[in-house]
Amino acid sequence: MPRRSEFTDQYGDALRVLTVASGRPAAVVNLDGRYGLRVDFEFSRYALATNTADAVGLVDRDAETPWRVQVFADRDRCAVLLADATADWLIDAYESAMQKAAAS
């Protein structure tokens, strides 16, 4: 059963943090049955925030695992990882990942 609306409600604060920090809308996305928080940028780049030990996904209860933010660029229909950062707080992981992406 799709859980996008459930995670949108549950992670409303995290979505607002990403929206304010990025100046762009953030949304819950379904990636082959796993979920993440995504912000799209210009030049086919996007940030994906997750909080599980798995490569992609959201846990049912926030604050159990650190946040991971990855920044990707779509090149020739392939996602190329530009930056990867992990922190206990979403905003810290986001800022670190964006700094690393800007330096790459």
CSV table of C-alpha atoms in Angstrom, one decimal:
chain,number,residue,atom,x,y,z
A,1,MET,CA,0.0,0.0,0.0
A,2,PRO,CA,1.4,3.4,-0.9
A,3,ARG,CA,2.5,5.4,2.1
A,4,ARG,CA,3.2,8.8,0.4
A,5,SER,CA,0.4,10.7,2.2
A,6,GLU,CA,1.2,9.0,5.5
A,7,PHE,CA,4.9,10.1,5.3
A,8,THR,CA,3.9,13.6,4.1
A,9,ASP,CA,1.9,14.0,7.3
A,10,GLN,CA,4.5,12.3,9.5
A,11,TYR,CA,7.4,14.3,8.1
A,12,GLY,CA,5.7,17.6,7.7
A,13,ASP,CA,8.3,19.4,9.8
A,14,ALA,CA,11.1,17.9,7.8
A,15,LEU,CA,9.5,18.9,4.6
A,16,ARG,CA,9.1,22.5,5.8
A,17,VAL,CA,12.8,22.6,6.9
A,18,LEU,CA,13.9,21.5,3.4
A,19,THR,CA,11.5,24.0,1.8
A,20,VAL,CA,12.7,26.9,3.8
A,21,ALA,CA,16.4,25.9,3.6
A,22,SER,CA,16.3,25.4,-0.2
A,23,GLY,CA,13.7,28.0,-1.2
A,24,ARG,CA,12.0,25.3,-3.2
A,25,PRO,CA,9.2,22.8,-2.6
A,26,ALA,CA,10.0,19.5,-1.0
A,27,ALA,CA,8.0,16.4,-1.4
A,28,VAL,CA,7.8,12.7,-0.3
A,29,VAL,CA,8.8,10.5,-3.2
A,30,ASN,CA,8.4,6.7,-3.7
A,31,LEU,CA,11.5,5.1,-5.0
A,32,ASP,CA,10.6,1.5,-5.8
A,33,GLY,CA,8.7,1.0,-2.6
A,34,ARG,CA,11.1,3.0,-0.5
A,35,TYR,CA,10.5,6.7,0.4
A,36,GLY,CA,12.6,9.8,0.7
A,37,LEU,CA,12.2,13.6,0.9
A,38,ARG,CA,13.2,15.2,-2.4
A,39,VAL,CA,13.9,18.8,-3.4
A,40,ASP,CA,14.4,19.5,-7.1
A,41,PHE,CA,16.9,22.2,-8.3
A,42,GLU,CA,17.8,23.7,-11.7
A,43,PHE,CA,20.2,21.9,-14.1
A,44,SER,CA,18.7,18.5,-13.4
A,45,ARG,CA,20.0,18.4,-9.8
A,46,TYR,CA,18.1,17.2,-6.7
A,47,ALA,CA,18.6,16.5,-3.0
A,48,LEU,CA,17.3,13.3,-1.4
A,49,ALA,CA,16.9,13.1,2.4
A,50,THR,CA,16.4,9.8,4.2
A,51,ASN,CA,16.7,8.5,7.7
A,52,THR,CA,17.3,4.8,7.6
A,53,ALA,CA,20.4,2.6,7.7
A,54,ASP,CA,19.4,1.4,4.2
A,55,ALA,CA,20.4,3.2,1.0
A,56,VAL,CA,17.0,4.8,0.7
A,57,GLY,CA,14.0,5.0,3.0
A,58,LEU,CA,12.2,6.7,5.9
A,59,VAL,CA,11.6,5.1,9.2
A,60,ASP,CA,8.2,5.0,10.9
A,61,ARG,CA,9.4,7.1,13.8
A,62,ASP,CA,11.6,10.1,13.4
A,63,ALA,CA,14.8,10.7,15.5
A,64,GLU,CA,15.8,7.1,15.7
A,65,THR,CA,18.6,7.3,13.1
A,66,PRO,CA,20.7,10.1,11.6
A,67,TRP,CA,19.6,11.9,8.5
A,68,ARG,CA,21.4,11.4,5.3
A,69,VAL,CA,21.2,13.9,2.5
A,70,GLN,CA,22.5,13.1,-1.0
A,71,VAL,CA,22.8,15.5,-3.9
A,72,PHE,CA,22.5,14.0,-7.4
A,73,ALA,CA,22.7,15.3,-11.0
A,74,ASP,CA,20.8,13.5,-13.7
A,75,ARG,CA,23.2,12.9,-16.6
A,76,ASP,CA,22.2,10.9,-19.6
A,77,ARG,CA,19.2,9.5,-17.6
A,78,CYS,CA,21.5,8.3,-14.8
A,79,ALA,CA,21.7,9.7,-11.3
A,80,VAL,CA,25.3,10.8,-10.5
A,81,LEU,CA,26.1,11.3,-6.8
A,82,LEU,CA,27.6,14.7,-6.2
A,83,ALA,CA,27.6,14.9,-2.4
A,84,ASP,CA,26.6,12.7,0.6
A,85,ALA,CA,26.3,13.9,4.2
A,86,THR,CA,25.0,12.5,7.4
A,87,ALA,CA,24.0,14.2,10.7
A,88,ASP,CA,21.7,13.9,13.6
A,89,TRP,CA,19.7,16.9,12.5
A,90,LEU,CA,18.2,17.2,9.0
A,91,ILE,CA,19.3,20.8,8.5
A,92,ASP,CA,22.9,20.0,9.4
A,93,ALA,CA,23.0,17.1,6.9
A,94,TYR,CA,21.4,19.3,4.2
A,95,GLU,CA,23.8,22.2,4.7
A,96,SER,CA,26.8,19.9,4.6
A,97,ALA,CA,25.6,18.1,1.5
A,98,MET,CA,24.9,21.4,-0.3
A,99,GLN,CA,28.4,22.7,0.6
A,100,LYS,CA,30.0,19.5,-0.7
A,101,ALA,CA,27.9,19.7,-3.9
A,102,ALA,CA,28.9,23.3,-4.5
A,103,ALA,CA,32.6,22.4,-4.1
A,104,SER,CA,32.3,19.6,-6.7
